[in-house]
PDB file of C-alpha atoms in Angstrom:
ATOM      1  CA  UNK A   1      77.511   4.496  23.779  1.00 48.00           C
ATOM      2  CA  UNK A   2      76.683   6.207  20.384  1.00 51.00           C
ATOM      3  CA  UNK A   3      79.518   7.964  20.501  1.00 52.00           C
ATOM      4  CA  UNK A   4      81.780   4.755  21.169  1.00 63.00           C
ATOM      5  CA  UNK A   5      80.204   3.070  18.248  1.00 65.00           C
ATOM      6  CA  UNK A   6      81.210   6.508  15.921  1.00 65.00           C
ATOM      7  CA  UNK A   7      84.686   6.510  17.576  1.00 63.00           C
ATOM      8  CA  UNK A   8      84.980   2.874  16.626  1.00 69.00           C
ATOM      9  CA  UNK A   9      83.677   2.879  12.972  1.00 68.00           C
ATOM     10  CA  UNK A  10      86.333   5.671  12.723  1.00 70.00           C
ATOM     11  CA  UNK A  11      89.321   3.774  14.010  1.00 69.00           C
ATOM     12  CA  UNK A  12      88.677   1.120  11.581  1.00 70.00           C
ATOM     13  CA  UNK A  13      87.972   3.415   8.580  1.00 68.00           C
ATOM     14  CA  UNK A  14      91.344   4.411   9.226  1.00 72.00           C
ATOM     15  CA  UNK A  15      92.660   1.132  10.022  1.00 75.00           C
ATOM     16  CA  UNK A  16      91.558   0.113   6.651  1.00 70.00           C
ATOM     17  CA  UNK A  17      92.955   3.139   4.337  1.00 71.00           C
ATOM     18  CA  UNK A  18      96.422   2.720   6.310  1.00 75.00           C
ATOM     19  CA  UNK A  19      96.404  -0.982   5.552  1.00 74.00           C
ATOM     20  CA  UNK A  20      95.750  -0.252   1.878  1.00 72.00           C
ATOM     21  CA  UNK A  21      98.411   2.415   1.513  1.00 75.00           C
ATOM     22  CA  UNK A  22     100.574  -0.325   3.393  1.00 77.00           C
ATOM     23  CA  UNK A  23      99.988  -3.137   0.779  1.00 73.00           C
ATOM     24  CA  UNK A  24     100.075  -0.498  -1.918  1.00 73.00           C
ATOM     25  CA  UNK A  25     103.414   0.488  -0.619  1.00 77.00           C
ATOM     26  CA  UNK A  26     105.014  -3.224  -0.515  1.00 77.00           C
ATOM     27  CA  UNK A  27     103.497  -3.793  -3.635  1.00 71.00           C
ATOM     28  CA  UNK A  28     105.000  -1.519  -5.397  1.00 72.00           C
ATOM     29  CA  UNK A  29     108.485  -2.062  -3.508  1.00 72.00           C
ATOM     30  CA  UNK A  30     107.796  -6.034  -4.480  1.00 72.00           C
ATOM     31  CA  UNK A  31     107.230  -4.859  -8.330  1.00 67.00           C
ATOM     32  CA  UNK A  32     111.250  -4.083  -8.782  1.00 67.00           C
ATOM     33  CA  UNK A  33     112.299  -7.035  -6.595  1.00 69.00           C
ATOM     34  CA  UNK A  34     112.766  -9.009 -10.140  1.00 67.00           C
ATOM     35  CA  UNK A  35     114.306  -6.518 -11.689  1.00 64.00           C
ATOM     36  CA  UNK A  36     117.387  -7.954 -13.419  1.00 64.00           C
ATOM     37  CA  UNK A  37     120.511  -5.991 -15.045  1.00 68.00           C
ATOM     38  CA  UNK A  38     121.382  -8.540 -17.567  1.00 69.00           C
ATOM     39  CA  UNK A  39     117.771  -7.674 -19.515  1.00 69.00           C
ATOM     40  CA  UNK A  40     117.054  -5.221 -21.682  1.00 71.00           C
ATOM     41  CA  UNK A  41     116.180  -2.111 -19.557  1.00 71.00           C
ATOM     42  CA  UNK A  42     112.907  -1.327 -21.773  1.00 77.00           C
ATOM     43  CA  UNK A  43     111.595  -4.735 -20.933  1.00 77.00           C
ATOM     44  CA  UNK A  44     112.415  -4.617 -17.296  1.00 74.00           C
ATOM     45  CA  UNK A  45     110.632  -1.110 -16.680  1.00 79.00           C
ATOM     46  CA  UNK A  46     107.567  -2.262 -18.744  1.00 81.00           C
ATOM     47  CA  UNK A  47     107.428  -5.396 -16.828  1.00 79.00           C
ATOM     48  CA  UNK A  48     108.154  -3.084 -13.406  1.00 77.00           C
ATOM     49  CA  UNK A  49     105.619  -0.874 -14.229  1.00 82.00           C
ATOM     50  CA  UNK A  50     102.785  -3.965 -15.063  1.00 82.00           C
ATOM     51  CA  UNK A  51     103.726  -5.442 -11.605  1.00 80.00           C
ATOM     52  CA  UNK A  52     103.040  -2.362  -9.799  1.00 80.00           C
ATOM     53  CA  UNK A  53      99.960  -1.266 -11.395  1.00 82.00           C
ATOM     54  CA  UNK A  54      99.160  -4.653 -10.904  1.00 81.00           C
ATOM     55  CA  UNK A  55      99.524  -4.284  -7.106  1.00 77.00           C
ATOM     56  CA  UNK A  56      97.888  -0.677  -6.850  1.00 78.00           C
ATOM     57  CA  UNK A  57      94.521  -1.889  -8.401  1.00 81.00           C
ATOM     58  CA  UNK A  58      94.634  -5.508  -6.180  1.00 80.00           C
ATOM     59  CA  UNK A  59      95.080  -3.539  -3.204  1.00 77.00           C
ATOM     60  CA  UNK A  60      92.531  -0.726  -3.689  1.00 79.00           C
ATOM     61  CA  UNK A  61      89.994  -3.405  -5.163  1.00 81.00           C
ATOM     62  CA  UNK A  62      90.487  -5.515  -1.655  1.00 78.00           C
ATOM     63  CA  UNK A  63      89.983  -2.484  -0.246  1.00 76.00           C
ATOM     64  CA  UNK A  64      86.680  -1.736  -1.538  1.00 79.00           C
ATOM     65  CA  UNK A  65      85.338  -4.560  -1.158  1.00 80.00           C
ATOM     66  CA  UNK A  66      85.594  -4.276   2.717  1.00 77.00           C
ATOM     67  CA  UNK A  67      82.713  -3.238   4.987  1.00 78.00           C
ATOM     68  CA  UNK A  68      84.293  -0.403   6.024  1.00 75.00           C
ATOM     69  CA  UNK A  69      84.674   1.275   2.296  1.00 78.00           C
ATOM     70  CA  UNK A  70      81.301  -0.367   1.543  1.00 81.00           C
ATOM     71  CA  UNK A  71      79.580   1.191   5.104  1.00 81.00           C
ATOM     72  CA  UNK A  72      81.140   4.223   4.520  1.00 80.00           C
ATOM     73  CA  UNK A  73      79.676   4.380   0.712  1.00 84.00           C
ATOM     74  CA  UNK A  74      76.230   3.860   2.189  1.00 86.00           C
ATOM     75  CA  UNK A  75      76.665   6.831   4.369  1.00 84.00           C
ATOM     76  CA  UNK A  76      77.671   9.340   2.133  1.00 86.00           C
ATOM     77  CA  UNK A  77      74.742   8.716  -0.796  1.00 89.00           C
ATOM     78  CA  UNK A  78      72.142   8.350   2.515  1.00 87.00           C
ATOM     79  CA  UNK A  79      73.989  12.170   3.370  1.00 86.00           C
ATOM     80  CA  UNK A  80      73.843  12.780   0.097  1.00 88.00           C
ATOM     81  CA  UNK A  81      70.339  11.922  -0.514  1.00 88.00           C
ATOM     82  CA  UNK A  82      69.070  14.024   2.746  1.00 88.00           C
ATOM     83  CA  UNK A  83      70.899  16.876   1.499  1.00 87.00           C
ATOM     84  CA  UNK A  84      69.104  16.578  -1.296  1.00 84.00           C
ATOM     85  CA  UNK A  85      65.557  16.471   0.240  1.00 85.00           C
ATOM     86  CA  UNK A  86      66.850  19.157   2.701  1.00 85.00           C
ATOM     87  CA  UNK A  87      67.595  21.441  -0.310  1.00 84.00           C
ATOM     88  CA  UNK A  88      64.472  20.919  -1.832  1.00 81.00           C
ATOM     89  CA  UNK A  89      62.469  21.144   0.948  1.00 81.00           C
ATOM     90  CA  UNK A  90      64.404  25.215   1.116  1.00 81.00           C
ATOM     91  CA  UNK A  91      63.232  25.983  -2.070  1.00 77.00           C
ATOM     92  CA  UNK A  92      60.407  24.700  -1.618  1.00 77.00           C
ATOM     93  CA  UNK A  93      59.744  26.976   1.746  1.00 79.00           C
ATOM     94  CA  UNK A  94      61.862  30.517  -0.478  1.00 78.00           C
ATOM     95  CA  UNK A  95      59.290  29.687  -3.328  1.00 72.00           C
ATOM     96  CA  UNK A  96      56.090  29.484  -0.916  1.00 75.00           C
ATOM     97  CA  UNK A  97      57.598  33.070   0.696  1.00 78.00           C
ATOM     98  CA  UNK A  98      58.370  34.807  -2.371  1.00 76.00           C
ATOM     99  CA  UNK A  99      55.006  33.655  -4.347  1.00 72.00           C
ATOM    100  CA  UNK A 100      56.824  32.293  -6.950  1.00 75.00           C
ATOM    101  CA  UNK A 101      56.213  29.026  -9.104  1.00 72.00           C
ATOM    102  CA  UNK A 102      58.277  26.307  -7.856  1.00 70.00           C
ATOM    103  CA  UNK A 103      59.602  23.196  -9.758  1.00 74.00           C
ATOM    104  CA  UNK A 104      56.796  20.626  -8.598  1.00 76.00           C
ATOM    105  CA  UNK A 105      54.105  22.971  -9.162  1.00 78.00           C
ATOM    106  CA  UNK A 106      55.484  23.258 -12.871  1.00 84.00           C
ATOM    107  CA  UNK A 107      55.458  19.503 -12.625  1.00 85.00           C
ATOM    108  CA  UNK A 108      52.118  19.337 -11.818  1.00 87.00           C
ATOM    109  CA  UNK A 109      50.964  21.773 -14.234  1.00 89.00           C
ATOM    110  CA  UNK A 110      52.390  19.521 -16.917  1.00 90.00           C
ATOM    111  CA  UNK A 111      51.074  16.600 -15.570  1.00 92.00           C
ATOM    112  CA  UNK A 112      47.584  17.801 -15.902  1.00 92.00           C
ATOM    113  CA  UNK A 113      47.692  19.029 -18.845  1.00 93.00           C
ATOM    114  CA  UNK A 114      49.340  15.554 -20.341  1.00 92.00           C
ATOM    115  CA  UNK A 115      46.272  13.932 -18.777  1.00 92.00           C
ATOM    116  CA  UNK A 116      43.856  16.477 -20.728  1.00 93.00           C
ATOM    117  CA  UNK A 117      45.720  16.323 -24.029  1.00 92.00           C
ATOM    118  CA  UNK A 118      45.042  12.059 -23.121  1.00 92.00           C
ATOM    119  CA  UNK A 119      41.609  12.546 -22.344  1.00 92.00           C
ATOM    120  CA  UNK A 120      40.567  14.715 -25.265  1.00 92.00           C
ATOM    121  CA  UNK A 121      42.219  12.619 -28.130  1.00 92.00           C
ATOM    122  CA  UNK A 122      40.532   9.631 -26.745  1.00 91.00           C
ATOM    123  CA  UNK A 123      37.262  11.197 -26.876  1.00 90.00           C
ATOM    124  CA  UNK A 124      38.302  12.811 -30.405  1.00 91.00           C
ATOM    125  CA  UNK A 125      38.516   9.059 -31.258  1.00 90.00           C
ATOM    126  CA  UNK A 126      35.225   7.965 -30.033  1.00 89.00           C
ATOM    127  CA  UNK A 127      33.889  10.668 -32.084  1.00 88.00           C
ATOM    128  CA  UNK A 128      35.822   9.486 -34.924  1.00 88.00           C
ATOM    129  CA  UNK A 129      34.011   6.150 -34.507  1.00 87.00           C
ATOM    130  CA  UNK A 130      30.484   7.688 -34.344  1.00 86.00           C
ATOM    131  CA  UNK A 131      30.585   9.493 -37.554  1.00 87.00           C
ATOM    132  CA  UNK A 132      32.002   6.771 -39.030  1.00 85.00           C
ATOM    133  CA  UNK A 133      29.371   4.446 -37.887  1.00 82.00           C
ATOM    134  CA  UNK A 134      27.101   7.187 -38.643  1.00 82.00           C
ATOM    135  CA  UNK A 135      28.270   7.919 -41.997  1.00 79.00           C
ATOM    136  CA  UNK A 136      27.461   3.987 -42.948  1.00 80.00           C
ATOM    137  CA  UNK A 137      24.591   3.832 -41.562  1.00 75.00           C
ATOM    138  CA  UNK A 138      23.590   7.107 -44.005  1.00 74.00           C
ATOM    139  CA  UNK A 139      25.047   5.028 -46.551  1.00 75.00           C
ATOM    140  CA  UNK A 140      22.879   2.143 -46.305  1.00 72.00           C
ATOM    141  CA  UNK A 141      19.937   3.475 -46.266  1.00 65.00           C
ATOM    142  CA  UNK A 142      17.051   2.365 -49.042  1.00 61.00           C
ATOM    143  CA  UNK A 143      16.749   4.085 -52.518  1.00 60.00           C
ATOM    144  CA  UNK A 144      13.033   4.224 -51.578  1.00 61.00           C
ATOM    145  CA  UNK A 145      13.473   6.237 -49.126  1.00 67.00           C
ATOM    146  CA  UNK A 146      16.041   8.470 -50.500  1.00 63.00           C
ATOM    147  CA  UNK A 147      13.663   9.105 -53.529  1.00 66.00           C
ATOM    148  CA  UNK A 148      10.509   9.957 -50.814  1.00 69.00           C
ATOM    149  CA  UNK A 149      12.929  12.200 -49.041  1.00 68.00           C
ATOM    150  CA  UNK A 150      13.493  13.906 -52.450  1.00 71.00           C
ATOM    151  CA  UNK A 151      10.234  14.256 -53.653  1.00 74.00           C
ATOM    152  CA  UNK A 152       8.908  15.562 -50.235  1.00 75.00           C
ATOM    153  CA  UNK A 153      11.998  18.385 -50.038  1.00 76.00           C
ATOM    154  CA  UNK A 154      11.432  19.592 -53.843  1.00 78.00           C
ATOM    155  CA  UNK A 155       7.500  19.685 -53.059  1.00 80.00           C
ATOM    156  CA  UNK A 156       8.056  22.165 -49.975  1.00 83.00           C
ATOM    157  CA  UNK A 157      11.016  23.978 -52.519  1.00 81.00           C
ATOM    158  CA  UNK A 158       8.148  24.526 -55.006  1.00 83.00           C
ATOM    159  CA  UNK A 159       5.510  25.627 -52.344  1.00 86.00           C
ATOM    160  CA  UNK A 160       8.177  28.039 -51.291  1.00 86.00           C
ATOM    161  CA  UNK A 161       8.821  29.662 -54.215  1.00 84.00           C
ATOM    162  CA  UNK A 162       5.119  29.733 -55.268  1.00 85.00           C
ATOM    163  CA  UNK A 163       4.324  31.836 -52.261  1.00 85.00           C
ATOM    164  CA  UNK A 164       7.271  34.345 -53.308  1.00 84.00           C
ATOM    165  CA  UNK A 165       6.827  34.096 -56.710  1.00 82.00           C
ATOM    166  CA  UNK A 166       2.936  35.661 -55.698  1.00 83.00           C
ATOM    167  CA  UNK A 167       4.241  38.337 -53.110  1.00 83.00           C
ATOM    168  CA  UNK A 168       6.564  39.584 -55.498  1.00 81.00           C
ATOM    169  CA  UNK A 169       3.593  39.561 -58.092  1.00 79.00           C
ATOM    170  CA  UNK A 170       1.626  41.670 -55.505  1.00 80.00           C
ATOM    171  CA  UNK A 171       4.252  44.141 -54.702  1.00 75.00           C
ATOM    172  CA  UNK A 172       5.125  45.117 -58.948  1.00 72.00           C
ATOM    173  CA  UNK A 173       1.348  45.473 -59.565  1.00 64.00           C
ATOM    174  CA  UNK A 174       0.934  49.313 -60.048  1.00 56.00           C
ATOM    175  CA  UNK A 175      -1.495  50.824 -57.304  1.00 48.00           C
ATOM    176  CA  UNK A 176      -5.217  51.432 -58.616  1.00 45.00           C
ATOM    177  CA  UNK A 177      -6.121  54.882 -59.806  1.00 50.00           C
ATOM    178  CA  UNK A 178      -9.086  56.722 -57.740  1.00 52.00           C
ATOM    179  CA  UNK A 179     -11.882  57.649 -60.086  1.00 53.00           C
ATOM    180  CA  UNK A 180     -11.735  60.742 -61.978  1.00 51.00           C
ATOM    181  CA  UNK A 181     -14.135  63.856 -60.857  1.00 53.00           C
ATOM    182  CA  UNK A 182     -16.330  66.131 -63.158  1.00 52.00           C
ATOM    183  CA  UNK A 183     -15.743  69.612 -62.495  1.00 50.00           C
ATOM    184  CA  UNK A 184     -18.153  72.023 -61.574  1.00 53.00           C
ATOM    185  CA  UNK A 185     -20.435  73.830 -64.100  1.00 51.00           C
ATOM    186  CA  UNK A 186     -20.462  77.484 -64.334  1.00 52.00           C
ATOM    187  CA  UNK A 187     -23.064  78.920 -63.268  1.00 52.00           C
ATOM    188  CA  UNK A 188     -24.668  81.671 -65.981  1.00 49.00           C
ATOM    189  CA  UNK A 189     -25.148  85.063 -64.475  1.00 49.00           C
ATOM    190  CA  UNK A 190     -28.457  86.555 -64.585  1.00 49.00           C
ATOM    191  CA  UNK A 191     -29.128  89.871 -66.689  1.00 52.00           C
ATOM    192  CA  UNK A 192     -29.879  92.845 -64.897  1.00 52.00           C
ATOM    193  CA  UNK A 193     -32.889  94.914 -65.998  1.00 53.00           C
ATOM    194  CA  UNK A 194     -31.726  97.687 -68.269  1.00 51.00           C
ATOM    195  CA  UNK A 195     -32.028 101.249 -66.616  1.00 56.00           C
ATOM    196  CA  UNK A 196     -33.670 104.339 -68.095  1.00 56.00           C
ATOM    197  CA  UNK A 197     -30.486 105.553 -69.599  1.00 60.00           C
ATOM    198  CA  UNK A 198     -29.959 102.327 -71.483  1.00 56.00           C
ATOM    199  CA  UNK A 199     -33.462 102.219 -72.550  1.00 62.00           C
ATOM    200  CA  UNK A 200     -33.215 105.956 -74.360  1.00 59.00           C
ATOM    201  CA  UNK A 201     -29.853 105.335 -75.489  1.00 61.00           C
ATOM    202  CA  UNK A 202     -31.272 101.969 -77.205  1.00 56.00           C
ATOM    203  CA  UNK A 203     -33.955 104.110 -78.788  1.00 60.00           C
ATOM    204  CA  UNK A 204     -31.926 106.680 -80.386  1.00 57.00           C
ATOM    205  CA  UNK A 205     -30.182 104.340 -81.680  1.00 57.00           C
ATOM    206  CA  UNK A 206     -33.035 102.401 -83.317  1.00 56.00           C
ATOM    207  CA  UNK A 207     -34.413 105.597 -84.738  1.00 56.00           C
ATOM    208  CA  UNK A 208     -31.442 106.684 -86.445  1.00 54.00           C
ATOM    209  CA  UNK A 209     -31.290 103.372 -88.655  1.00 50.00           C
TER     210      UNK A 209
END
C-alpha cells in the first residue's frame, strides 16, 4: 500500500514537470505567432523575446504553486532537516569517542559563563548602591558627634605616644655605675731582730765616729 502511495506521488511529480515543460514549450512557440515582417525586426524580437519570457515565468510560477512542487518542497527541507540532526548526532557520538570538546559543550560553556558575567555585575550594582547609601549616611551624620569622635581618637593618639615617648626615655638613660671599692692596705712588714754580726758591725761603727 505504501509503496502504491510512493509510486503514485511519483507519477504525478512527473506528470506535473512534463506538463510545465509542455506549456513552456507552446508558450514559447505562441511568443513568435505575432511576429510580423512588415515591422521593424528590433521591435519584433524585443517584443518576441517579452512574450516568451513572459510564458516561461507563468508556466513555472503555475507550476509551483501546485501540490506536487509544494509536497515535494516539504520533503526535501524535512530530509534536509534529518540530515542535519543525523550529522550532528555523528559528531556528536566521534567527539564523545575521541574525548574531544564538541560544539554544544562549547555552547554551554559560554552560556554559563554569560550567566556569571550577569550575575556578578548585578551584584557589583547592589554593592554600588550600599556604599552609596552608606557613604550618605556617613555624610549626615551630626557635627557633635564628629567632634566627640575627634577628641576621643587624639586622646588615645596622645596616650600612645606618652607611653613611647617614656620607653624611649628609659632605654637612652645610661646604666647606673656600681660603687667604687677601696683597695687593700699594705700590710707593714715586721723587723727582724738584728743578729750578732749586725750588732758588732753596728758597734764598730759607732766607735769609730
Amino acid at each position: 500500500m505504501k509503496m502504491d502511495d510512493n509510486f503514485k506521488k511519483s507519477f504525478e511529480r512527473a506528470t506535473a514537470l512534463q506538463n510545465l515543460w509542455v506549456d513552456s514549450m507552446t508558450g514559447m512557440a505562441k511568443s513568435w505567432s505575432d511576429y510580423s515582417p512588415s515591422n521593424d525586426p528590433g521591435e519584433e524580437m524585443k517584443k518576441a523575446r517579452q512574450r516568451m519570457l513572459g510564458a516561461i515565468s507563468k508556466s513555472w510560477e503555475d507550476f509551483m504553486r501546485t501540490p506536487e512542487f509544494l509536497d515535494m518542497m516539504r520533503e526535501s527541507m524535512g530530509q534536509a532537516a534529518s540530515w542535519g540532526a543525523q550529522a550532528k548526532a555523528g559528531a556528536s557520538r566521534m567527539h564523545e569517542t575521541m574525548g574531544t570538546a564538541s560544539k554544544q559543550d562549547i555552547d554551554g560553556v559560554l552560556l554559563a559563563i554569560r550567566h556569571v558575567e550577569k550575575r556578578v555585575l548585578d551584584r557589583l550594582e547592589t554593592l554600588q548602591d550600599l556604599i552609596e547609601g552608606l557613604e550618605t549616611d556617613l555624610s549626615s551624620l551630626n557635627e557633635e558627634h564628629a567632634d566627640k569622635i575627634n577628641d576621643a581618637f587624639q586622646e588615645e593618639l596622645v596616650k600612645k605616644l606618652s607611653a613611647i615617648e617614656r620607653t624611649l626615655s628609659k632605654k637612652a638613660a645610661p646604666a647606673a655605675r656600681p660603687p667604687a671599692t677601696k683597695a687593700p692596705a699594705k700590710k707593714v712588714a715586721a723587723k727582724k731582730p738584728a743578729t750578732k754580726t749586725a750588732r758588732k758591725t753596728a758597734t764598730k761603727t759607732t766607735r769609730r765616729k
